[in-house]
């Protein structure tokens, strides 16, 4: 035999709105929708299909031969100087 417990529960407005909407859509009582939702939340996800593990596919990146990554700031500085000189000579 199933025992019943009556309790007061404070629910956030967005959750209450969702549960009321589900109650209306499925033509079920609010109490029934709340109980079904709680049961689904407490039960293991037996109905879900197992997902394949996420795998990262590495991409061989890197710099072109002759590019020293430690000197990239120097390259940026050089390009800025060249751009400044080009603009100032116009």
mmCIF file with all atom_site columns, N, CA and C in Angstrom, residues 36-47:
data_model
loop_
_atom_site.group_PDB
_atom_site.id
_atom_site.type_symbol
_atom_site.label_atom_id
_atom_site.label_alt_id
_atom_site.label_comp_id
_atom_site.label_asym_id
_atom_site.label_entity_id
_atom_site.label_seq_id
_atom_site.pdbx_PDB_ins_code
_atom_site.Cartn_x
_atom_site.Cartn_y
_atom_site.Cartn_z
_atom_site.occupancy
_atom_site.B_iso_or_equiv
_atom_site.pdbx_formal_charge
_atom_site.auth_seq_id
_atom_site.auth_comp_id
_atom_site.auth_asym_id
_atom_site.auth_atom_id
_atom_site.pdbx_PDB_model_num
ATOM 1  N N  . UNK A 1 36 ? 5.527  12.730 -11.405 1.00 0.00 ? 36 UNK A N  1
ATOM 2  C CA . UNK A 1 36 ? 6.212  12.074 -12.522 1.00 0.00 ? 36 UNK A CA 1
ATOM 3  C C  . UNK A 1 36 ? 7.561  12.736 -12.815 1.00 0.00 ? 36 UNK A C  1
ATOM 4  N N  . UNK A 1 37 ? 7.591  14.043 -12.746 1.00 0.00 ? 37 UNK A N  1
ATOM 5  C CA . UNK A 1 37 ? 8.841  14.768 -13.004 1.00 0.00 ? 37 UNK A CA 1
ATOM 6  C C  . UNK A 1 37 ? 9.873  14.451 -11.940 1.00 0.00 ? 37 UNK A C  1
ATOM 7  N N  . UNK A 1 38 ? 9.455  14.412 -10.683 1.00 0.00 ? 38 UNK A N  1
ATOM 8  C CA . UNK A 1 38 ? 10.383 14.064 -9.597  1.00 0.00 ? 38 UNK A CA 1
ATOM 9  C C  . UNK A 1 38 ? 10.887 12.630 -9.746  1.00 0.00 ? 38 UNK A C  1
ATOM 10 N N  . UNK A 1 39 ? 9.994  11.712 -10.103 1.00 0.00 ? 39 UNK A N  1
ATOM 11 C CA . UNK A 1 39 ? 10.418 10.314 -10.278 1.00 0.00 ? 39 UNK A CA 1
ATOM 12 C C  . UNK A 1 39 ? 11.440 10.178 -11.406 1.00 0.00 ? 39 UNK A C  1
ATOM 13 N N  . UNK A 1 40 ? 11.181 10.889 -12.525 1.00 0.00 ? 40 UNK A N  1
ATOM 14 C CA . UNK A 1 40 ? 12.148 10.842 -13.639 1.00 0.00 ? 40 UNK A CA 1
ATOM 15 C C  . UNK A 1 40 ? 13.495 11.400 -13.198 1.00 0.00 ? 40 UNK A C  1
ATOM 16 N N  . UNK A 1 41 ? 13.479 12.438 -12.413 1.00 0.00 ? 41 UNK A N  1
ATOM 17 C CA . UNK A 1 41 ? 14.729 13.040 -11.952 1.00 0.00 ? 41 UNK A CA 1
ATOM 18 C C  . UNK A 1 41 ? 15.496 12.152 -10.993 1.00 0.00 ? 41 UNK A C  1
ATOM 19 N N  . UNK A 1 42 ? 14.783 11.311 -10.260 1.00 0.00 ? 42 UNK A N  1
ATOM 20 C CA . UNK A 1 42 ? 15.445 10.445 -9.273  1.00 0.00 ? 42 UNK A CA 1
ATOM 21 C C  . UNK A 1 42 ? 15.881 9.108  -9.847  1.00 0.00 ? 42 UNK A C  1
ATOM 22 N N  . UNK A 1 43 ? 15.310 8.713  -10.978 1.00 0.00 ? 43 UNK A N  1
ATOM 23 C CA . UNK A 1 43 ? 15.627 7.387  -11.510 1.00 0.00 ? 43 UNK A CA 1
ATOM 24 C C  . UNK A 1 43 ? 16.863 7.450  -12.399 1.00 0.00 ? 43 UNK A C  1
ATOM 25 N N  . UNK A 1 44 ? 17.581 6.322  -12.477 1.00 0.00 ? 44 UNK A N  1
ATOM 26 C CA . UNK A 1 44 ? 18.724 6.291  -13.388 1.00 0.00 ? 44 UNK A CA 1
ATOM 27 C C  . UNK A 1 44 ? 18.234 6.451  -14.820 1.00 0.00 ? 44 UNK A C  1
ATOM 28 N N  . UNK A 1 45 ? 19.096 6.894  -15.653 1.00 0.00 ? 45 UNK A N  1
ATOM 29 C CA . UNK A 1 45 ? 18.731 7.169  -17.040 1.00 0.00 ? 45 UNK A CA 1
ATOM 30 C C  . UNK A 1 45 ? 18.754 5.887  -17.870 1.00 0.00 ? 45 UNK A C  1
ATOM 31 N N  . UNK A 1 46 ? 17.843 5.007  -17.551 1.00 0.00 ? 46 UNK A N  1
ATOM 32 C CA . UNK A 1 46 ? 17.781 3.719  -18.233 1.00 0.00 ? 46 UNK A CA 1
ATOM 33 C C  . UNK A 1 46 ? 17.277 3.860  -19.660 1.00 0.00 ? 46 UNK A C  1
ATOM 34 N N  . UNK A 1 47 ? 16.491 4.893  -19.919 1.00 0.00 ? 47 UNK A N  1
ATOM 35 C CA . UNK A 1 47 ? 15.904 5.042  -21.251 1.00 0.00 ? 47 UNK A CA 1
ATOM 36 C C  . UNK A 1 47 ? 16.861 5.687  -22.250 1.00 0.00 ? 47 UNK A C  1
#
